[in-house]
PDB file of C-alpha atoms (C1' of nucleotides) in Angstrom:
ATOM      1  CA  UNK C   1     -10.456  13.467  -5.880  1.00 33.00           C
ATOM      2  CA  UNK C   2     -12.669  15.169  -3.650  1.00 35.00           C
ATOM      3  CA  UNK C   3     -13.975  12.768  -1.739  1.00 33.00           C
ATOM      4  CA  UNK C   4     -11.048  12.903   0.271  1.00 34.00           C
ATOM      5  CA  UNK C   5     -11.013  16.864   0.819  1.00 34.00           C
ATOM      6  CA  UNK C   6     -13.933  17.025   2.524  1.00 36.00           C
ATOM      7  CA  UNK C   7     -12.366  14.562   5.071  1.00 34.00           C
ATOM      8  CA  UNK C   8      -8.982  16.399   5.294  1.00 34.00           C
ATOM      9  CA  UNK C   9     -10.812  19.491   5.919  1.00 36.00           C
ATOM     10  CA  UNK C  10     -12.557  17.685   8.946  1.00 36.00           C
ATOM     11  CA  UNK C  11      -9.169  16.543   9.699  1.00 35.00           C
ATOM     12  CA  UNK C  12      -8.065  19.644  10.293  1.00 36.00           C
ATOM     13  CA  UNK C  13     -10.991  20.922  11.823  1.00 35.00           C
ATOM     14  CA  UNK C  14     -11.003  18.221  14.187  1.00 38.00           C
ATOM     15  CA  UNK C  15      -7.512  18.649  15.381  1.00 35.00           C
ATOM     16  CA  UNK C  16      -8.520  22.464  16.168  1.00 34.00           C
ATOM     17  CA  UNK C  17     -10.922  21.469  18.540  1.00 36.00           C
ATOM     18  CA  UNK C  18     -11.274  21.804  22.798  1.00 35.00           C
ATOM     19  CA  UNK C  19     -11.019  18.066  23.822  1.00 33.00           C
ATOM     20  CA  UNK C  20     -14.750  18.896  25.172  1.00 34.00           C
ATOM     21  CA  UNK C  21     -16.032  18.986  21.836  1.00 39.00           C
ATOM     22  CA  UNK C  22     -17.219  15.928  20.981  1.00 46.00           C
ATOM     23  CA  UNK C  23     -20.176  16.952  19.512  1.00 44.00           C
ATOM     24  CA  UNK C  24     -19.320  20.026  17.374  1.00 46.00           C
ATOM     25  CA  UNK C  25     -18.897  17.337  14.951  1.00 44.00           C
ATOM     26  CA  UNK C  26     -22.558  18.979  14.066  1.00 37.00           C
ATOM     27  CA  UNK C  27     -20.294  21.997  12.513  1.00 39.00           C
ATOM     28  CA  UNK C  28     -17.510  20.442  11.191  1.00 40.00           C
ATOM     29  CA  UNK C  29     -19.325  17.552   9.749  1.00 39.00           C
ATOM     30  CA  UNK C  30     -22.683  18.241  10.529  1.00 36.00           C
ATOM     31  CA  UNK C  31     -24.124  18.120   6.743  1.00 37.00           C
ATOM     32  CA  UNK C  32     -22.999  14.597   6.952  1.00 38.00           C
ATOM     33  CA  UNK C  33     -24.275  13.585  10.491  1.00 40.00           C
ATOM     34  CA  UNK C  34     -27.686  15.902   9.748  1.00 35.00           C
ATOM     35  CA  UNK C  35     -27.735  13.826   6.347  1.00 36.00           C
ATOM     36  CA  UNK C  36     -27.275  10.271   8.209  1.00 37.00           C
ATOM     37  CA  UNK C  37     -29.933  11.388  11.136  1.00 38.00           C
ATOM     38  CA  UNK C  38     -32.461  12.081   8.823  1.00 34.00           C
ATOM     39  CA  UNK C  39     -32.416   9.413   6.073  1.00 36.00           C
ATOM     40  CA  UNK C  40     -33.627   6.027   6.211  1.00 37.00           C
ATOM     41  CA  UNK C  41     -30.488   4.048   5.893  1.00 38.00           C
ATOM     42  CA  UNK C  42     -30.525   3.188   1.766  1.00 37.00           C
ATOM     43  CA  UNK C  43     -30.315  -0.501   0.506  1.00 34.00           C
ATOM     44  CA  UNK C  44     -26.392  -0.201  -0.448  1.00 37.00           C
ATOM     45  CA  UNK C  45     -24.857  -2.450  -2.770  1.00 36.00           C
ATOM     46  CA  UNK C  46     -23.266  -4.827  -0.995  1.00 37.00           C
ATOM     47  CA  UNK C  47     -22.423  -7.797  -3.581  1.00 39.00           C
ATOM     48  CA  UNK C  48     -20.351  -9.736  -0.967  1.00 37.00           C
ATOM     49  CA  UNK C  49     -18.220 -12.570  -1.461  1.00 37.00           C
ATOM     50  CA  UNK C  50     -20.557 -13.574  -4.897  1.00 36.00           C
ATOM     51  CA  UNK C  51     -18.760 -10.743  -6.627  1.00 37.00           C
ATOM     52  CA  UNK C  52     -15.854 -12.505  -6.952  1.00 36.00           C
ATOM     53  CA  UNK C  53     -17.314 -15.986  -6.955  1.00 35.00           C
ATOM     54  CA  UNK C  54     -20.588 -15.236  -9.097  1.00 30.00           C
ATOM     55  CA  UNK C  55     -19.325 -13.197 -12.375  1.00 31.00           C
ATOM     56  CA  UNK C  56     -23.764 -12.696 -12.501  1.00 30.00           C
ATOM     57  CA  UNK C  57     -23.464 -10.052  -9.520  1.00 33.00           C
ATOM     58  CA  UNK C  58     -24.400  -6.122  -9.732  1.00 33.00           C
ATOM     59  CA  UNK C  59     -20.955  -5.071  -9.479  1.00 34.00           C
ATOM     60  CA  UNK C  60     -19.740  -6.814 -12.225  1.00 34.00           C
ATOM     61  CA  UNK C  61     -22.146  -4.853 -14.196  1.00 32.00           C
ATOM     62  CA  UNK C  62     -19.809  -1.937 -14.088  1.00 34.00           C
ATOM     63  CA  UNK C  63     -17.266  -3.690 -16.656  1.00 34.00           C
ATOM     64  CA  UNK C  64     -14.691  -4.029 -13.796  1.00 35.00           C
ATOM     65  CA  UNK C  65     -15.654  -7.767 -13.033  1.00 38.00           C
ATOM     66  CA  UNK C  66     -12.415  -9.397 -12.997  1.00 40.00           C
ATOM     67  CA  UNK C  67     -14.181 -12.640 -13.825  1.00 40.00           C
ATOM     68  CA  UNK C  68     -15.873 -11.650 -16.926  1.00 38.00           C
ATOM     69  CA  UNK C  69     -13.352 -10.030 -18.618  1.00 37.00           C
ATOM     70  CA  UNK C  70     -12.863 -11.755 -22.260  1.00 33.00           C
ATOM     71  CA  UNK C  71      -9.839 -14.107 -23.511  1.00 34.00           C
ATOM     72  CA  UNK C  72      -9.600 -11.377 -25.955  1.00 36.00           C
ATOM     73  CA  UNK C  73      -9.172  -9.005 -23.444  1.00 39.00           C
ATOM     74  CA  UNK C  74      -6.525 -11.599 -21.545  1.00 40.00           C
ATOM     75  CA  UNK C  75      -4.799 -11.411 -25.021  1.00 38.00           C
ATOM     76  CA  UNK C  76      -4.364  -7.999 -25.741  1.00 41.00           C
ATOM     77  CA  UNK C  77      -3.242  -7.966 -21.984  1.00 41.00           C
ATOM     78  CA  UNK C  78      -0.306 -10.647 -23.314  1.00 40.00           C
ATOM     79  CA  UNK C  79       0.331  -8.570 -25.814  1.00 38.00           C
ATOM     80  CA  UNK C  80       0.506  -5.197 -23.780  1.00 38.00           C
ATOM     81  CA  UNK C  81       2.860  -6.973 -21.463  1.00 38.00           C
ATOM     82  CA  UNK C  82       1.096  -5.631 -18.567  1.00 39.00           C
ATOM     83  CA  UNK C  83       1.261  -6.904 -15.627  1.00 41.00           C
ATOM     84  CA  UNK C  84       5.155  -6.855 -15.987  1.00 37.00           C
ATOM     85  CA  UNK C  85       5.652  -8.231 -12.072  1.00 47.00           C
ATOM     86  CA  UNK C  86       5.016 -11.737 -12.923  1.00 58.00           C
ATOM     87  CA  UNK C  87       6.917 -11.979 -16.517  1.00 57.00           C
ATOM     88  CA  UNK C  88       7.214 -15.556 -16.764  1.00 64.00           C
ATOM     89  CA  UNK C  89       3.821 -16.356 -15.718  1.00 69.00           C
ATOM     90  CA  UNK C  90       0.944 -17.949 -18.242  1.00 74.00           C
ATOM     91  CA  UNK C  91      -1.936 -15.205 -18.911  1.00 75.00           C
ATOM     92  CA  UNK C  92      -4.408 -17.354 -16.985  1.00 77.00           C
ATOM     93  CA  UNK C  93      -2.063 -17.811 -14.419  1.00 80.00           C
ATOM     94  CA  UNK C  94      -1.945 -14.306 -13.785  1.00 82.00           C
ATOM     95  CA  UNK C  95      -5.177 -14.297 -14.213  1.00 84.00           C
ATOM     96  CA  UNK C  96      -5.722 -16.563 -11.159  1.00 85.00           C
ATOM     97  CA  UNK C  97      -3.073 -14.723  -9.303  1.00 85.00           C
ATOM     98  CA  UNK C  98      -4.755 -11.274 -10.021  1.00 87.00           C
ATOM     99  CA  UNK C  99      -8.446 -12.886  -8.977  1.00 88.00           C
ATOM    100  CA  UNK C 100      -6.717 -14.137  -5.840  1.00 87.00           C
ATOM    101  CA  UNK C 101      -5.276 -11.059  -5.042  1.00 89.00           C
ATOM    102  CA  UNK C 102      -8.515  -9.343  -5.161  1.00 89.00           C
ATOM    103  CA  UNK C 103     -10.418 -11.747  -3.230  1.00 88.00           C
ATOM    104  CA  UNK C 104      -8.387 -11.120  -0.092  1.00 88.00           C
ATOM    105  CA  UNK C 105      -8.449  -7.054  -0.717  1.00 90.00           C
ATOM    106  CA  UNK C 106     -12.270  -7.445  -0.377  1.00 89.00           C
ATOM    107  CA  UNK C 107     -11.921  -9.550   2.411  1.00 88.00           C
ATOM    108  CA  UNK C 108      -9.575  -6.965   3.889  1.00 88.00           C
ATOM    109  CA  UNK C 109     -12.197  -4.486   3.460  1.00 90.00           C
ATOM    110  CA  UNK C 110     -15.057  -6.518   4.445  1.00 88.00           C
ATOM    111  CA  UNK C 111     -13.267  -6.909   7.900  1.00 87.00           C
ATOM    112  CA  UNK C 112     -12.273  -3.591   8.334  1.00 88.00           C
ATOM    113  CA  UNK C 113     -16.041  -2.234   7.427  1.00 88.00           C
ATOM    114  CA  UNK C 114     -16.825  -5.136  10.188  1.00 85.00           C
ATOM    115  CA  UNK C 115     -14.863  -2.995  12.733  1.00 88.00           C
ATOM    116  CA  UNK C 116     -16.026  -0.111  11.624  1.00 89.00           C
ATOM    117  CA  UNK C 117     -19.699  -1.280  12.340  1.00 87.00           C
ATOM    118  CA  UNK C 118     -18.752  -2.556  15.992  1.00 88.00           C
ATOM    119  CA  UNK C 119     -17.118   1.015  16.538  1.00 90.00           C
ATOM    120  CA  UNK C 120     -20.434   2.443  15.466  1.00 89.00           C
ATOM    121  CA  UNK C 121     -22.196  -0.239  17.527  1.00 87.00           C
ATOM    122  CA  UNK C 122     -20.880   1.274  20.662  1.00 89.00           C
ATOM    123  CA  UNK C 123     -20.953   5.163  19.822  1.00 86.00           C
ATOM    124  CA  UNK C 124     -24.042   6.867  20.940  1.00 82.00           C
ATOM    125  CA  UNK C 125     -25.848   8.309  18.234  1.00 76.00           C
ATOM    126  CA  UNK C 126     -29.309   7.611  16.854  1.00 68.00           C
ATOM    127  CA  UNK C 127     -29.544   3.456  16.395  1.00 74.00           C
ATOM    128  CA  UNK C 128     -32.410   3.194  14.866  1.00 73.00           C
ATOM    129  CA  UNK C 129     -33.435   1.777  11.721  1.00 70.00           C
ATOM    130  CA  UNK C 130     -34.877   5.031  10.575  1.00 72.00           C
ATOM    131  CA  UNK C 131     -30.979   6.607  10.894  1.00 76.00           C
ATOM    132  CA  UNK C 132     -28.963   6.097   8.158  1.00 80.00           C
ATOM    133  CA  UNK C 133     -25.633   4.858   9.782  1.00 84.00           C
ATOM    134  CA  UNK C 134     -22.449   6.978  10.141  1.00 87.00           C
ATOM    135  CA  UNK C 135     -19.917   7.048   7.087  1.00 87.00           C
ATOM    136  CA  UNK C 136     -16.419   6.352   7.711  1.00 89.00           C
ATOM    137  CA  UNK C 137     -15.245   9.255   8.348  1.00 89.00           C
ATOM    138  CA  UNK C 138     -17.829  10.618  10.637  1.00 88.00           C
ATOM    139  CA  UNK C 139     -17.631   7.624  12.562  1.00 91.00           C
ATOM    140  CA  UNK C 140     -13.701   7.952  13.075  1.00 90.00           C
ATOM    141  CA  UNK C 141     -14.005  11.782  14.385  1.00 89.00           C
ATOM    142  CA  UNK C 142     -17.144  10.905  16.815  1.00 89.00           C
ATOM    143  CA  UNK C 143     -15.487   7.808  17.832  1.00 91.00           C
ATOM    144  CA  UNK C 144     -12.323  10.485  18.866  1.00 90.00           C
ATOM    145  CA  UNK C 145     -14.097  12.889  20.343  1.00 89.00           C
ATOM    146  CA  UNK C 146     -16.563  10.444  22.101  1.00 91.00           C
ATOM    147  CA  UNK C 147     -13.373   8.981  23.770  1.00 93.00           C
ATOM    148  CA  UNK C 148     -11.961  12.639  24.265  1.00 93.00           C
ATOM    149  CA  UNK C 149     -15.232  13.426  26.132  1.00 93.00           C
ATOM    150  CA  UNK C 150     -15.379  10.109  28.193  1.00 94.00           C
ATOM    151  CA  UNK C 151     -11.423  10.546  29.141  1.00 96.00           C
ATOM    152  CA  UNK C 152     -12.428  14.375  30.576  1.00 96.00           C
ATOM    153  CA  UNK C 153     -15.732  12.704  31.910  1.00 97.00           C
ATOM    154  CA  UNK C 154     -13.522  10.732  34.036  1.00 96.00           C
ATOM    155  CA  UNK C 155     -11.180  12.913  35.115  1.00 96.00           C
ATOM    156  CA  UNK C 156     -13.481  15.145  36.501  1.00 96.00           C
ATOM    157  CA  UNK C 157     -15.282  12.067  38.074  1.00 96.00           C
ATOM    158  CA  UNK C 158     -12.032  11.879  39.821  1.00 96.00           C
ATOM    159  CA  UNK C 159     -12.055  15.293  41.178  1.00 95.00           C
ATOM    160  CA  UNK C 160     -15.495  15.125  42.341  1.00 94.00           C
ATOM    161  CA  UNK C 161     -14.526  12.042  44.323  1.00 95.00           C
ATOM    162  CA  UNK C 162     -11.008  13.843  45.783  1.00 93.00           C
ATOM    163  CA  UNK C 163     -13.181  16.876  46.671  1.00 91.00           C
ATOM    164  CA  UNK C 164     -15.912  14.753  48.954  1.00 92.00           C
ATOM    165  CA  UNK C 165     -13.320  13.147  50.139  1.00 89.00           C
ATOM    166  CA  UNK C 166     -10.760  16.130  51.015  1.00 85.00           C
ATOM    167  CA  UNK C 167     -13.122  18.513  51.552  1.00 71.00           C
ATOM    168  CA  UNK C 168     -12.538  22.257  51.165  1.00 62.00           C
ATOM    169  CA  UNK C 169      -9.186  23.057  50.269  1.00 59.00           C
ATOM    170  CA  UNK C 170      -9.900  21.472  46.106  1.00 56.00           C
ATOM    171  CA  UNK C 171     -12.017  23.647  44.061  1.00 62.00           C
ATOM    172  CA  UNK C 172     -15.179  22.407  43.448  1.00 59.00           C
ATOM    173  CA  UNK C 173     -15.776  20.235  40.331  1.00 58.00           C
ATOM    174  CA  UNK C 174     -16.903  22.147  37.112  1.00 58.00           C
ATOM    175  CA  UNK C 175     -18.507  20.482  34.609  1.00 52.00           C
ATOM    176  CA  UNK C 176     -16.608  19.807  31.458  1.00 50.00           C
ATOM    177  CA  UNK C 177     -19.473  20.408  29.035  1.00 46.00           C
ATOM    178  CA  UNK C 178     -20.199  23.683  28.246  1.00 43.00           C
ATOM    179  CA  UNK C 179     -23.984  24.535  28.862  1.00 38.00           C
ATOM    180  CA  UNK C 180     -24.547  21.757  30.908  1.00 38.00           C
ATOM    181  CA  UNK C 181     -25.261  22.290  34.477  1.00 34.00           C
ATOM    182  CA  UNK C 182     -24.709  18.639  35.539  1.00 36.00           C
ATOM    183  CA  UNK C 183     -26.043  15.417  35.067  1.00 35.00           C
ATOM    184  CA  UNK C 184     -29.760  16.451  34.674  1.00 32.00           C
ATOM    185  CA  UNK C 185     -29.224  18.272  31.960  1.00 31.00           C
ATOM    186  CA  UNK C 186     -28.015  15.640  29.691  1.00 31.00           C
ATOM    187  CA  UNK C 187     -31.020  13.450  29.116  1.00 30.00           C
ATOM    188  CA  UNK C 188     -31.653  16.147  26.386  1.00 31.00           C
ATOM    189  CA  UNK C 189     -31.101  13.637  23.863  1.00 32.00           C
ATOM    190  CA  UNK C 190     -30.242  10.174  25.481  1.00 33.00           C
ATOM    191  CA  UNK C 191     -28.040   9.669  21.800  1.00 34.00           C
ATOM    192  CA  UNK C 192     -26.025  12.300  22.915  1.00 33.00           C
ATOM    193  CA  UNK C 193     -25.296  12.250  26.498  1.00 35.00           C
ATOM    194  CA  UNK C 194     -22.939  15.900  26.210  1.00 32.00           C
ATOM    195  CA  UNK C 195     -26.513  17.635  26.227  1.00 29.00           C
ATOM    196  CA  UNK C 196     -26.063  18.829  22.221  1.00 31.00           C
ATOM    197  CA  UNK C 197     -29.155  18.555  21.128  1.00 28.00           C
ATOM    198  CA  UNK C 198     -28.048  19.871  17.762  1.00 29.00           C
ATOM    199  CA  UNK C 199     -27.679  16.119  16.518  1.00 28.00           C
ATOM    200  CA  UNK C 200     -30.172  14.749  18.290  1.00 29.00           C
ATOM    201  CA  UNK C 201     -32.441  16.212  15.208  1.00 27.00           C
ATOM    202  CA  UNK C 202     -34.178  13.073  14.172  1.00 28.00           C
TER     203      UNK C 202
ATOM    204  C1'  DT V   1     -26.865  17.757 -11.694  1.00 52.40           C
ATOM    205  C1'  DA V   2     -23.024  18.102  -8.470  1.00 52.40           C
ATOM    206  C1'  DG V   3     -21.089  16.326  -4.583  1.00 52.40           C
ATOM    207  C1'  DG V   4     -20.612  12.799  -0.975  1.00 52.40           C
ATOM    208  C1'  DC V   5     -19.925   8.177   0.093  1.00 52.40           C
ATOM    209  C1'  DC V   6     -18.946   3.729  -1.033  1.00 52.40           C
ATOM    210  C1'  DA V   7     -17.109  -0.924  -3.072  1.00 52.40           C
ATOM    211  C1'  DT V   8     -13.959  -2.757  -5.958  1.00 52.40           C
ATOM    212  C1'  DC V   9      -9.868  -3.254  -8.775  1.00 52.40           C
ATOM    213  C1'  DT V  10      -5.132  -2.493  -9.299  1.00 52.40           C
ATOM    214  C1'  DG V  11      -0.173  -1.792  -8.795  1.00 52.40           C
ATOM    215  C1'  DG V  12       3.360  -0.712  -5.548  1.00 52.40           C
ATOM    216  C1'  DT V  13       5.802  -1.560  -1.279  1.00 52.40           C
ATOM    217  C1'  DC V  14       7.078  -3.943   2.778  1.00 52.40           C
ATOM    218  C1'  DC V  15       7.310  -7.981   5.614  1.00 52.40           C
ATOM    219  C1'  DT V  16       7.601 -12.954   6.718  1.00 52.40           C
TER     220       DT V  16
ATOM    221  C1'  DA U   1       6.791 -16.274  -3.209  1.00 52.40           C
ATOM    222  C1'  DG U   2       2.892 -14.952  -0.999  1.00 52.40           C
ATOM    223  C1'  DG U   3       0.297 -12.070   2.054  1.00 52.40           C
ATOM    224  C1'  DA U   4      -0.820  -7.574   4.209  1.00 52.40           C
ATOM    225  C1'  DC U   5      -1.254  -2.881   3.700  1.00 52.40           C
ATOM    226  C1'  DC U   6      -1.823   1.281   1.176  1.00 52.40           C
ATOM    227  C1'  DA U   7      -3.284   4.768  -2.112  1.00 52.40           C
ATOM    228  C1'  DG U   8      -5.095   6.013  -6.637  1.00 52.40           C
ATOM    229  C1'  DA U   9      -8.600   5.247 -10.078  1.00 52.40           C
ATOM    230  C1'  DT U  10     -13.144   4.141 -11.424  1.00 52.40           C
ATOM    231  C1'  DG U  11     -17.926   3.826 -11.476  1.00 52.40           C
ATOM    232  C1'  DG U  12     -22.474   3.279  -8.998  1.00 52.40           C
ATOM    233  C1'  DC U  13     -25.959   4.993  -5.773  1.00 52.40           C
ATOM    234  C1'  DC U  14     -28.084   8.559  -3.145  1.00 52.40           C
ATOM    235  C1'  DT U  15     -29.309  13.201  -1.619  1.00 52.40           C
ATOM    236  C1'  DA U  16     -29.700  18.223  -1.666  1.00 52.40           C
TER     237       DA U  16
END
DNA sequence: TAGGCCATCTGGTCCT
DNA sequence: AGGACCAGATGGCCTA
């Protein structure tokens, strides 16, 4: 599949970086994020828990509707002996077991796309409902390097403090962003406090 | 039209 | 046995 290459590559991309680079996501996914800034977030399918419990739903349009497949179908399923973990069960049984199975999978999923939308809840990009949201993957590598950035944030928060309070003898505090020359030059784009402005393109 | 992203189904594996 | 988790397959929608 490729759908998962592109992620891999990001992966690996990822790993590769400074821990100060939250935001060079714009290079090594920035078609993505450049994509998701500009578009207005598309009506996705979402058939919810009526694609299990309403056979009428747009998924099931796909053939794949677990609930609309034919006795025939159930048959030649007998016949096939597939499903060969439960043997002794009835067809319908199986059936039921199969359905049941697949409910909680999409439930599964439904919760985990639930935590993925609080994650993207409280990462600072463009919330608006102009910006189509983050995919998966782009909201796993932000979220990293987002926490990356806040952990050296901190740290150098800490050194700041240890210097006014010391004095001389500790080197002066440098500022872990790269082209930033402190805290006034980060309102560039108030979605993405490091001060790269490359993503702030919507 | 190709590629990216997604939801769903499915079978396998592990755990309780 | 049943549930949770995982990965592969499939097909739909959207965008460049």
């Amino acid at each position: 599949m490729s759908c998962g290459e592109g992620a891999v590559q990001g992966m690996a991309e990822m790993k590769a970086m400074p821990a100060d680079a939250y935001l060079s996501l714009a290079h090594s996914y920035g078609h993505t994020l450049y994509g998701a800034l500009r578009g207005a977030e598309p009506t996705r399918r979402f058939p919810g828990p009526q694609a299990m419990d309403f056979p009428g739903s747009s998924r099931d349009k796909s053939g794949d509707s677990s609930e609309e497949q034919s006795g025939e179908e159930e048959e030649e399923e007998e016949e096939r002996g597939s499903e060969g973990k439960v043997p002794g069960k009835k067809p319908k049984e199986r059936r039921s077991l199969r359905l049941s199975i697949n409910a909680r999978e999409r439930r599964r999923m439904h919760d985990l796309n639930d935590a993925l939308d609080g994650l993207r809840s409280v990462i600072p990009y463009a919330h608006s409902p102009s910006v189509r949201k983050l995919s998966k993957i782009a909201t796993l590598l932000l979220a990293k390097n987002y926490i990356l950035m806040q952990a050296q944030a901190l740290e150098e928060m800490r050194r700041l403090v240890a210097y006014l309070n010391q004095g001389p003898p500790l080197a002066p505090p440098v500022y872990p962003y790269p082209g930033t020359a402190g805290p006034s030059a980060q309102d560039k784009c108030p979605a993405f406090p490091g001060g790269n402005s490359s993503l702030c393109k919507h």
